[in-house]
Amino acid sequence: TRRNIGLTSLYNLMHDPACNDDDIVQLRAIKAGIDRATLAAYGWSDLVPEHGFHQLVEGVRYSMQESLRGEILDRLLALNHARHAAEVEEESSARS
Protein backbone atom coordinates (compact mmCIF):
# COMPACT_ATOMS: atom_id res chain seq x y z
CA THR A 1 0.00 0.00 0.00
CA ARG A 2 2.89 2.37 0.66
CA ARG A 3 3.93 2.04 -2.97
CA ASN A 4 0.34 2.35 -4.22
CA ILE A 5 0.92 -0.36 -6.84
CA GLY A 6 -0.77 -3.61 -7.84
CA LEU A 7 0.55 -7.16 -7.70
CA THR A 8 1.99 -7.11 -11.23
CA SER A 9 4.09 -4.04 -10.48
CA LEU A 10 5.13 -5.54 -7.14
CA TYR A 11 6.24 -8.78 -8.75
CA ASN A 12 8.08 -6.87 -11.46
CA LEU A 13 10.08 -5.19 -8.69
CA MET A 14 10.73 -8.55 -7.02
CA HIS A 15 12.13 -9.93 -10.27
CA ASP A 16 14.24 -6.84 -10.99
CA PRO A 17 17.86 -7.50 -9.96
CA ALA A 18 18.48 -3.73 -9.85
CA CYS A 19 15.86 -3.23 -7.12
CA ASN A 20 17.39 -3.63 -3.68
CA ASP A 21 14.81 -1.74 -1.64
CA ASP A 22 14.41 -3.20 1.84
CA ASP A 23 10.77 -4.19 1.34
CA ILE A 24 11.53 -5.95 -1.95
CA VAL A 25 14.51 -7.79 -0.46
CA GLN A 26 12.19 -8.89 2.37
CA LEU A 27 9.58 -10.04 -0.18
CA ARG A 28 12.24 -12.17 -1.89
CA ALA A 29 13.16 -13.73 1.46
CA ILE A 30 9.49 -14.48 2.14
CA LYS A 31 9.13 -16.13 -1.29
CA ALA A 32 12.22 -18.28 -0.65
CA GLY A 33 10.82 -19.25 2.75
CA ILE A 34 7.49 -20.26 1.24
CA ASP A 35 9.30 -22.39 -1.34
CA ARG A 36 11.34 -24.13 1.39
CA ALA A 37 8.22 -24.69 3.52
CA THR A 38 6.38 -26.14 0.53
CA LEU A 39 9.21 -28.59 -0.19
CA ALA A 40 9.22 -29.59 3.49
CA ALA A 41 5.45 -30.11 3.45
CA TYR A 42 5.86 -32.59 0.60
CA GLY A 43 8.66 -34.32 2.51
CA TRP A 44 11.23 -33.43 -0.13
CA SER A 45 14.06 -32.50 2.21
CA ASP A 46 16.56 -33.80 -0.35
CA LEU A 47 15.78 -30.81 -2.58
CA VAL A 48 17.77 -27.69 -1.73
CA PRO A 49 16.59 -24.53 -3.48
CA GLU A 50 19.16 -21.93 -4.43
CA HIS A 51 17.20 -18.74 -4.88
CA GLY A 52 18.53 -16.00 -7.08
CA PHE A 53 17.96 -14.32 -10.40
CA HIS A 54 17.61 -16.83 -13.22
CA GLN A 55 16.86 -16.45 -16.91
CA LEU A 56 13.57 -18.20 -17.64
CA VAL A 57 11.32 -18.22 -20.69
CA GLU A 58 9.43 -15.30 -19.14
CA GLY A 59 12.67 -13.34 -18.65
CA VAL A 60 14.82 -12.84 -15.58
CA ARG A 61 13.00 -14.03 -12.48
CA TYR A 62 13.83 -14.33 -8.80
CA SER A 63 13.38 -18.05 -8.37
CA MET A 64 15.08 -21.30 -7.49
CA GLN A 65 17.44 -22.90 -9.98
CA GLU A 66 15.87 -24.25 -13.17
CA SER A 67 17.10 -27.82 -12.62
CA LEU A 68 15.28 -27.96 -9.28
CA ARG A 69 12.12 -26.47 -10.77
CA GLY A 70 12.15 -29.31 -13.31
CA GLU A 71 12.62 -31.93 -10.60
CA ILE A 72 9.72 -30.49 -8.61
CA LEU A 73 7.44 -30.59 -11.65
CA ASP A 74 8.47 -34.20 -12.34
CA ARG A 75 7.68 -35.19 -8.74
CA LEU A 76 4.35 -33.37 -8.77
CA LEU A 77 3.40 -35.13 -11.99
CA ALA A 78 4.34 -38.52 -10.52
CA LEU A 79 2.35 -37.72 -7.37
CA ASN A 80 -0.65 -36.70 -9.49
CA HIS A 81 -0.49 -39.97 -11.44
CA ALA A 82 -0.21 -42.01 -8.23
CA ARG A 83 -3.17 -40.25 -6.64
CA HIS A 84 -5.25 -40.69 -9.78
CA ALA A 85 -4.41 -44.41 -9.88
CA ALA A 86 -5.42 -44.74 -6.23
CA GLU A 87 -8.73 -42.99 -6.93
CA VAL A 88 -9.43 -45.26 -9.90
CA GLU A 89 -8.61 -48.31 -7.79
CA GLU A 90 -10.87 -47.09 -4.99
CA GLU A 91 -13.74 -46.50 -7.40
CA SER A 92 -13.21 -49.94 -8.93
CA SER A 93 -13.23 -51.59 -5.49
CA ALA A 94 -16.38 -49.71 -4.52
CA ARG A 95 -18.20 -51.05 -7.59
CA SER A 96 -17.22 -54.65 -6.84
CSV table of N, CA, C and O in Angstrom, one decimal:
chain,number,residue,atom,x,y,z
A,1,THR,N,0.8,-1.2,0.0
A,1,THR,CA,0.0,0.0,0.0
A,1,THR,C,0.9,1.3,0.0
A,1,THR,O,0.5,2.3,-0.6
A,2,ARG,N,2.0,1.2,0.6
A,2,ARG,CA,2.9,2.4,0.7
A,2,ARG,C,3.3,2.8,-0.7
A,2,ARG,O,3.4,3.9,-1.1
A,3,ARG,N,3.5,1.8,-1.6
A,3,ARG,CA,3.9,2.0,-3.0
A,3,ARG,C,2.8,2.4,-3.9
A,3,ARG,O,3.0,2.9,-5.0
A,4,ASN,N,1.5,2.1,-3.4
A,4,ASN,CA,0.3,2.4,-4.2
A,4,ASN,C,0.4,1.7,-5.6
A,4,ASN,O,0.2,2.3,-6.6
A,5,ILE,N,0.8,0.4,-5.6
A,5,ILE,CA,0.9,-0.4,-6.8
A,5,ILE,C,0.2,-1.7,-6.7
A,5,ILE,O,-0.1,-2.1,-5.6
A,6,GLY,N,-0.1,-2.3,-7.8
A,6,GLY,CA,-0.8,-3.6,-7.8
A,6,GLY,C,0.2,-4.8,-7.8
A,6,GLY,O,1.5,-4.6,-7.7
A,7,LEU,N,-0.3,-6.0,-7.8
A,7,LEU,CA,0.6,-7.2,-7.7
A,7,LEU,C,1.5,-7.3,-8.9
A,7,LEU,O,2.7,-7.7,-8.7
A,8,THR,N,1.1,-7.0,-10.1
A,8,THR,CA,2.0,-7.1,-11.2
A,8,THR,C,3.2,-6.2,-11.1
A,8,THR,O,4.3,-6.6,-11.2
A,9,SER,N,3.0,-5.0,-10.7
A,9,SER,CA,4.1,-4.0,-10.5
A,9,SER,C,5.0,-4.5,-9.3
A,9,SER,O,6.2,-4.4,-9.4
A,10,LEU,N,4.4,-5.0,-8.3
A,10,LEU,CA,5.1,-5.5,-7.1
A,10,LEU,C,6.0,-6.7,-7.6
A,10,LEU,O,7.2,-6.7,-7.2
A,11,TYR,N,5.4,-7.6,-8.3
A,11,TYR,CA,6.2,-8.8,-8.7
A,11,TYR,C,7.3,-8.4,-9.7
A,11,TYR,O,8.4,-8.9,-9.8
A,12,ASN,N,7.0,-7.4,-10.6
A,12,ASN,CA,8.1,-6.9,-11.5
A,12,ASN,C,9.3,-6.3,-10.7
A,12,ASN,O,10.4,-6.5,-11.0
A,13,LEU,N,9.0,-5.7,-9.6
A,13,LEU,CA,10.1,-5.2,-8.7
A,13,LEU,C,10.8,-6.4,-8.1
A,13,LEU,O,12.1,-6.4,-8.0
A,14,MET,N,10.1,-7.4,-7.6
A,14,MET,CA,10.7,-8.6,-7.0
A,14,MET,C,11.7,-9.2,-8.0
A,14,MET,O,12.7,-9.7,-7.6
A,15,HIS,N,11.3,-9.3,-9.3
A,15,HIS,CA,12.1,-9.9,-10.3
A,15,HIS,C,13.2,-9.0,-10.9
A,15,HIS,O,14.0,-9.5,-11.7
A,16,ASP,N,13.3,-7.8,-10.5
A,16,ASP,CA,14.2,-6.8,-11.0
A,16,ASP,C,15.5,-6.9,-10.2
A,16,ASP,O,15.5,-6.4,-9.0
A,17,PRO,N,16.6,-7.4,-10.7
A,17,PRO,CA,17.9,-7.5,-10.0
A,17,PRO,C,18.4,-6.1,-9.5
A,17,PRO,O,19.2,-6.0,-8.6
A,18,ALA,N,18.0,-5.1,-10.2
A,18,ALA,CA,18.5,-3.7,-9.8
A,18,ALA,C,17.8,-3.2,-8.6
A,18,ALA,O,18.2,-2.2,-8.1
A,19,CYS,N,16.6,-3.8,-8.2
A,19,CYS,CA,15.9,-3.2,-7.1
A,19,CYS,C,16.3,-3.9,-5.8
A,19,CYS,O,16.2,-5.1,-5.7
A,20,ASN,N,16.9,-3.1,-5.0
A,20,ASN,CA,17.4,-3.6,-3.7
A,20,ASN,C,16.7,-2.9,-2.5
A,20,ASN,O,17.3,-2.8,-1.4
A,21,ASP,N,15.5,-2.4,-2.7
A,21,ASP,CA,14.8,-1.7,-1.6
A,21,ASP,C,14.5,-2.8,-0.5
A,21,ASP,O,14.3,-3.9,-0.8
A,22,ASP,N,14.6,-2.3,0.7
A,22,ASP,CA,14.4,-3.2,1.8
A,22,ASP,C,13.1,-4.0,1.8
A,22,ASP,O,13.2,-5.2,2.1
A,23,ASP,N,12.0,-3.4,1.4
A,23,ASP,CA,10.8,-4.2,1.3
A,23,ASP,C,10.8,-5.3,0.2
A,23,ASP,O,10.2,-6.3,0.4
A,24,ILE,N,11.5,-5.0,-0.9
A,24,ILE,CA,11.5,-6.0,-1.9
A,24,ILE,C,12.5,-7.1,-1.6
A,24,ILE,O,12.2,-8.3,-1.9
A,25,VAL,N,13.6,-6.8,-0.9
A,25,VAL,CA,14.5,-7.8,-0.5
A,25,VAL,C,13.8,-8.7,0.5
A,25,VAL,O,13.9,-9.9,0.5
A,26,GLN,N,13.0,-8.1,1.4
A,26,GLN,CA,12.2,-8.9,2.4
A,26,GLN,C,11.2,-9.8,1.6
A,26,GLN,O,11.0,-10.9,2.0
A,27,LEU,N,10.5,-9.3,0.6
A,27,LEU,CA,9.6,-10.0,-0.2
A,27,LEU,C,10.3,-11.3,-0.8
A,27,LEU,O,9.7,-12.4,-0.8
A,28,ARG,N,11.5,-11.1,-1.3
A,28,ARG,CA,12.2,-12.2,-1.9
A,28,ARG,C,12.5,-13.2,-0.8
A,28,ARG,O,12.4,-14.4,-1.1
A,29,ALA,N,12.9,-12.8,0.4
A,29,ALA,CA,13.2,-13.7,1.5
A,29,ALA,C,11.9,-14.5,1.8
A,29,ALA,O,11.9,-15.7,2.1
A,30,ILE,N,10.8,-13.8,1.8
A,30,ILE,CA,9.5,-14.5,2.1
A,30,ILE,C,9.2,-15.5,1.1
A,30,ILE,O,8.8,-16.7,1.4
A,31,LYS,N,9.4,-15.2,-0.2
A,31,LYS,CA,9.1,-16.1,-1.3
A,31,LYS,C,10.0,-17.4,-1.1
A,31,LYS,O,9.6,-18.5,-1.3
A,32,ALA,N,11.3,-17.2,-0.8
A,32,ALA,CA,12.2,-18.3,-0.7
A,32,ALA,C,11.8,-19.1,0.5
A,32,ALA,O,11.8,-20.4,0.5
A,33,GLY,N,11.3,-18.5,1.6
A,33,GLY,CA,10.8,-19.2,2.8
A,33,GLY,C,9.6,-20.1,2.4
A,33,GLY,O,9.4,-21.2,2.9
A,34,ILE,N,8.7,-19.5,1.7
A,34,ILE,CA,7.5,-20.3,1.2
A,34,ILE,C,7.9,-21.5,0.4
A,34,ILE,O,7.4,-22.6,0.6
A,35,ASP,N,8.8,-21.3,-0.5
A,35,ASP,CA,9.3,-22.4,-1.3
A,35,ASP,C,9.9,-23.5,-0.5
A,35,ASP,O,9.6,-24.7,-0.7
A,36,ARG,N,10.7,-23.1,0.5
A,36,ARG,CA,11.3,-24.1,1.4
A,36,ARG,C,10.3,-24.8,2.2
A,36,ARG,O,10.3,-26.1,2.4
A,37,ALA,N,9.3,-24.1,2.7
A,37,ALA,CA,8.2,-24.7,3.5
A,37,ALA,C,7.4,-25.6,2.7
A,37,ALA,O,6.9,-26.7,3.2
A,38,THR,N,7.2,-25.3,1.4
A,38,THR,CA,6.4,-26.1,0.5
A,38,THR,C,7.1,-27.5,0.3
A,38,THR,O,6.5,-28.5,0.3
A,39,LEU,N,8.4,-27.4,0.0
A,39,LEU,CA,9.2,-28.6,-0.2
A,39,LEU,C,9.2,-29.5,1.1
A,39,LEU,O,9.0,-30.7,1.0
A,40,ALA,N,9.3,-28.8,2.2
A,40,ALA,CA,9.2,-29.6,3.5
A,40,ALA,C,7.9,-30.2,3.7
A,40,ALA,O,7.8,-31.4,4.1
A,41,ALA,N,6.8,-29.6,3.3
A,41,ALA,CA,5.5,-30.1,3.4
A,41,ALA,C,5.3,-31.4,2.6
A,41,ALA,O,4.5,-32.3,3.0
A,42,TYR,N,5.9,-31.4,1.5
A,42,TYR,CA,5.9,-32.6,0.6
A,42,TYR,C,6.8,-33.7,1.1
A,42,TYR,O,6.9,-34.8,0.5
A,43,GLY,N,7.7,-33.4,2.0
A,43,GLY,CA,8.7,-34.3,2.5
A,43,GLY,C,9.9,-34.4,1.6
A,43,GLY,O,10.6,-35.4,1.7
A,44,TRP,N,10.1,-33.4,0.8
A,44,TRP,CA,11.2,-33.4,-0.1
A,44,TRP,C,12.4,-32.7,0.4
A,44,TRP,O,13.0,-31.7,-0.2
A,45,SER,N,12.9,-33.2,1.6
A,45,SER,CA,14.1,-32.5,2.2
A,45,SER,C,15.4,-32.7,1.4
A,45,SER,O,16.4,-32.0,1.7
A,46,ASP,N,15.4,-33.6,0.5
A,46,ASP,CA,16.6,-33.8,-0.3
A,46,ASP,C,16.7,-32.7,-1.4
A,46,ASP,O,17.8,-32.6,-2.0
A,47,LEU,N,15.7,-31.9,-1.6
A,47,LEU,CA,15.8,-30.8,-2.6
A,47,LEU,C,16.2,-29.5,-1.9
A,47,LEU,O,15.6,-29.1,-0.9
A,48,VAL,N,17.2,-28.9,-2.4
A,48,VAL,CA,17.8,-27.7,-1.7
A,48,VAL,C,17.7,-26.5,-2.7
A,48,VAL,O,18.5,-26.5,-3.7
A,49,PRO,N,16.7,-25.6,-2.5
A,49,PRO,CA,16.6,-24.5,-3.5
A,49,PRO,C,17.7,-23.5,-3.3
A,49,PRO,O,18.1,-23.2,-2.2
A,50,GLU,N,18.2,-23.0,-4.4
A,50,GLU,CA,19.2,-21.9,-4.4
A,50,GLU,C,18.5,-20.7,-5.1
A,50,GLU,O,18.5,-20.7,-6.4
A,51,HIS,N,17.9,-19.9,-4.3
A,51,HIS,CA,17.2,-18.7,-4.9
A,51,HIS,C,18.2,-17.7,-5.4
A,51,HIS,O,19.2,-17.4,-4.8
A,52,GLY,N,17.8,-17.1,-6.5
A,52,GLY,CA,18.5,-16.0,-7.1
A,52,GLY,C,17.8,-15.6,-8.4
A,52,GLY,O,16.7,-16.0,-8.6
A,53,PHE,N,18.5,-14.8,-9.1
A,53,PHE,CA,18.0,-14.3,-10.4
A,53,PHE,C,18.4,-15.3,-11.5
A,53,PHE,O,19.6,-15.5,-11.7
A,54,HIS,N,17.4,-15.8,-12.2
A,54,HIS,CA,17.6,-16.8,-13.2
A,54,HIS,C,16.9,-16.4,-14.5
A,54,HIS,O,15.8,-15.9,-14.4
A,55,GLN,N,17.5,-16.7,-15.6
A,55,GLN,CA,16.9,-16.5,-16.9
A,55,GLN,C,15.9,-17.6,-17.2
A,55,GLN,O,16.3,-18.7,-17.3
A,56,LEU,N,14.6,-17.2,-17.3
A,56,LEU,CA,13.6,-18.2,-17.6
A,56,LEU,C,12.9,-17.8,-19.0
A,56,LEU,O,13.3,-16.7,-19.5
A,57,VAL,N,12.0,-18.6,-19.4
A,57,VAL,CA,11.3,-18.2,-20.7
A,57,VAL,C,10.7,-16.8,-20.6
A,57,VAL,O,10.7,-16.1,-21.5
A,58,GLU,N,10.1,-16.6,-19.4
A,58,GLU,CA,9.4,-15.3,-19.1
A,58,GLU,C,10.4,-14.1,-19.0
A,58,GLU,O,10.0,-13.0,-18.9
A,59,GLY,N,11.7,-14.4,-18.9
A,59,GLY,CA,12.7,-13.3,-18.7
A,59,GLY,C,13.4,-13.6,-17.4
A,59,GLY,O,13.3,-14.7,-16.8
A,60,VAL,N,14.1,-12.7,-16.8
A,60,VAL,CA,14.8,-12.8,-15.6
A,60,VAL,C,13.8,-12.9,-14.5
A,60,VAL,O,12.9,-12.0,-14.4
A,61,ARG,N,13.9,-13.9,-13.6
A,61,ARG,CA,13.0,-14.0,-12.5
A,61,ARG,C,13.8,-14.4,-11.2
A,61,ARG,O,14.8,-15.1,-11.3
A,62,TYR,N,13.3,-13.9,-10.1
A,62,TYR,CA,13.8,-14.3,-8.8
A,62,TYR,C,13.2,-15.7,-8.5
A,62,TYR,O,11.9,-15.7,-8.3
A,63,SER,N,13.9,-16.7,-8.5
A,63,SER,CA,13.4,-18.1,-8.4
A,63,SER,C,14.5,-19.0,-7.9
A,63,SER,O,15.6,-18.6,-7.8
A,64,MET,N,14.1,-20.3,-7.8
A,64,MET,CA,15.1,-21.3,-7.5
A,64,MET,C,15.7,-21.7,-8.8
A,64,MET,O,15.1,-21.4,-9.9
A,65,GLN,N,16.7,-22.5,-8.8
A,65,GLN,CA,17.4,-22.9,-10.0
A,65,GLN,C,16.5,-23.7,-10.9
A,65,GLN,O,15.7,-24.5,-10.4
A,66,GLU,N,16.7,-23.6,-12.2
A,66,GLU,CA,15.9,-24.3,-13.2
A,66,GLU,C,15.9,-25.8,-13.0
A,66,GLU,O,14.8,-26.4,-13.2
A,67,SER,N,17.0,-26.4,-12.7
A,67,SER,CA,17.1,-27.8,-12.6
A,67,SER,C,16.2,-28.3,-11.5
A,67,SER,O,15.5,-29.4,-11.6
A,68,LEU,N,16.1,-27.6,-10.4
A,68,LEU,CA,15.3,-28.0,-9.3
A,68,LEU,C,13.8,-27.8,-9.6
A,68,LEU,O,13.0,-28.6,-9.3
A,69,ARG,N,13.5,-26.7,-10.4
A,69,ARG,CA,12.1,-26.5,-10.8
A,69,ARG,C,11.6,-27.6,-11.6
A,69,ARG,O,10.5,-28.1,-11.5
A,70,GLY,N,12.5,-28.2,-12.5
A,70,GLY,CA,12.1,-29.3,-13.3
A,70,GLY,C,11.9,-30.6,-12.5
A,70,GLY,O,11.0,-31.3,-12.7
A,71,GLU,N,12.8,-30.8,-11.5
A,71,GLU,CA,12.6,-31.9,-10.6
A,71,GLU,C,11.3,-31.9,-9.8
A,71,GLU,O,10.6,-32.9,-9.6
A,72,ILE,N,11.0,-30.7,-9.3
A,72,ILE,CA,9.7,-30.5,-8.6
A,72,ILE,C,8.5,-30.8,-9.5
A,72,ILE,O,7.6,-31.5,-9.1
A,73,LEU,N,8.5,-30.3,-10.7
A,73,LEU,CA,7.4,-30.6,-11.7
A,73,LEU,C,7.3,-32.1,-11.9
A,73,LEU,O,6.2,-32.6,-12.0
A,74,ASP,N,8.5,-32.7,-12.1
A,74,ASP,CA,8.5,-34.2,-12.3
A,74,ASP,C,7.8,-34.9,-11.2
A,74,ASP,O,7.0,-35.8,-11.3
A,75,ARG,N,8.2,-34.5,-9.9
A,75,ARG,CA,7.7,-35.2,-8.7
A,75,ARG,C,6.2,-34.9,-8.6
A,75,ARG,O,5.4,-35.8,-8.2
A,76,LEU,N,5.8,-33.7,-8.9
A,76,LEU,CA,4.3,-33.4,-8.8
A,76,LEU,C,3.5,-34.2,-9.8
A,76,LEU,O,2.4,-34.6,-9.5
A,77,LEU,N,4.1,-34.3,-11.0
A,77,LEU,CA,3.4,-35.1,-12.0
A,77,LEU,C,3.3,-36.6,-11.5
A,77,LEU,O,2.2,-37.2,-11.7
A,78,ALA,N,4.4,-37.1,-11.0
A,78,ALA,CA,4.3,-38.5,-10.5
A,78,ALA,C,3.3,-38.7,-9.4
A,78,ALA,O,2.6,-39.6,-9.3
A,79,LEU,N,3.3,-37.7,-8.5
A,79,LEU,CA,2.3,-37.7,-7.4
A,79,LEU,C,0.9,-37.7,-7.9
A,79,LEU,O,0.0,-38.4,-7.4
A,80,ASN,N,0.7,-36.8,-8.9
A,80,ASN,CA,-0.6,-36.7,-9.5
A,80,ASN,C,-1.1,-38.0,-10.1
A,80,ASN,O,-2.2,-38.5,-9.9
A,81,HIS,N,-0.2,-38.7,-10.8
A,81,HIS,CA,-0.5,-40.0,-11.4
A,81,HIS,C,-0.8,-41.0,-10.4
A,81,HIS,O,-1.7,-41.8,-10.5
A,82,ALA,N,0.0,-41.0,-9.3
A,82,ALA,CA,-0.2,-42.0,-8.2
A,82,ALA,C,-1.6,-41.8,-7.5
A,82,ALA,O,-2.3,-42.7,-7.3
A,83,ARG,N,-1.9,-40.5,-7.3
A,83,ARG,CA,-3.2,-40.3,-6.6
A,83,ARG,C,-4.3,-40.6,-7.6
A,83,ARG,O,-5.4,-41.1,-7.1
A,84,HIS,N,-4.2,-40.3,-8.8
A,84,HIS,CA,-5.2,-40.7,-9.8
A,84,HIS,C,-5.4,-42.2,-9.8
A,84,HIS,O,-6.6,-42.7,-9.8
A,85,ALA,N,-4.3,-42.9,-9.9
A,85,ALA,CA,-4.4,-44.4,-9.9
A,85,ALA,C,-5.1,-44.9,-8.6
A,85,ALA,O,-5.9,-45.9,-8.7
A,86,ALA,N,-4.8,-44.3,-7.5
A,86,ALA,CA,-5.4,-44.7,-6.2
A,86,ALA,C,-6.9,-44.4,-6.3
A,86,ALA,O,-7.7,-45.3,-5.8
A,87,GLU,N,-7.3,-43.3,-6.8
A,87,GLU,CA,-8.7,-43.0,-6.9
A,87,GLU,C,-9.5,-44.0,-7.9
A,87,GLU,O,-10.6,-44.4,-7.5
A,88,VAL,N,-8.8,-44.3,-9.0
A,88,VAL,CA,-9.4,-45.3,-9.9
A,88,VAL,C,-9.6,-46.6,-9.2
A,88,VAL,O,-10.6,-47.3,-9.3
A,89,GLU,N,-8.6,-47.0,-8.5
A,89,GLU,CA,-8.6,-48.3,-7.8
A,89,GLU,C,-9.7,-48.3,-6.7
A,89,GLU,O,-10.5,-49.3,-6.6
A,90,GLU,N,-9.8,-47.2,-6.0
A,90,GLU,CA,-10.9,-47.1,-5.0
A,90,GLU,C,-12.3,-47.1,-5.6
A,90,GLU,O,-13.1,-47.8,-5.1
A,91,GLU,N,-12.5,-46.5,-6.7
A,91,GLU,CA,-13.7,-46.5,-7.4
A,91,GLU,C,-14.1,-47.9,-7.9
A,91,GLU,O,-15.2,-48.4,-7.8
A,92,SER,N,-13.0,-48.6,-8.4
A,92,SER,CA,-13.2,-49.9,-8.9
A,92,SER,C,-13.6,-50.9,-7.8
A,92,SER,O,-14.5,-51.7,-7.9
A,93,SER,N,-12.9,-50.7,-6.6
A,93,SER,CA,-13.2,-51.6,-5.5
A,93,SER,C,-14.6,-51.3,-5.0
A,93,SER,O,-15.3,-52.2,-4.5
A,94,ALA,N,-15.1,-50.1,-5.0
A,94,ALA,CA,-16.4,-49.7,-4.5
A,94,ALA,C,-17.5,-50.3,-5.4
A,94,ALA,O,-18.6,-50.6,-4.9
A,95,ARG,N,-17.2,-50.5,-6.7
A,95,ARG,CA,-18.2,-51.1,-7.6
A,95,ARG,C,-18.3,-52.6,-7.4
A,95,ARG,O,-19.3,-53.2,-7.8
A,96,SER,N,-17.3,-53.2,-6.9
A,96,SER,CA,-17.2,-54.6,-6.8
A,96,SER,C,-18.0,-55.2,-5.7
A,96,SER,O,-18.3,-54.6,-4.7
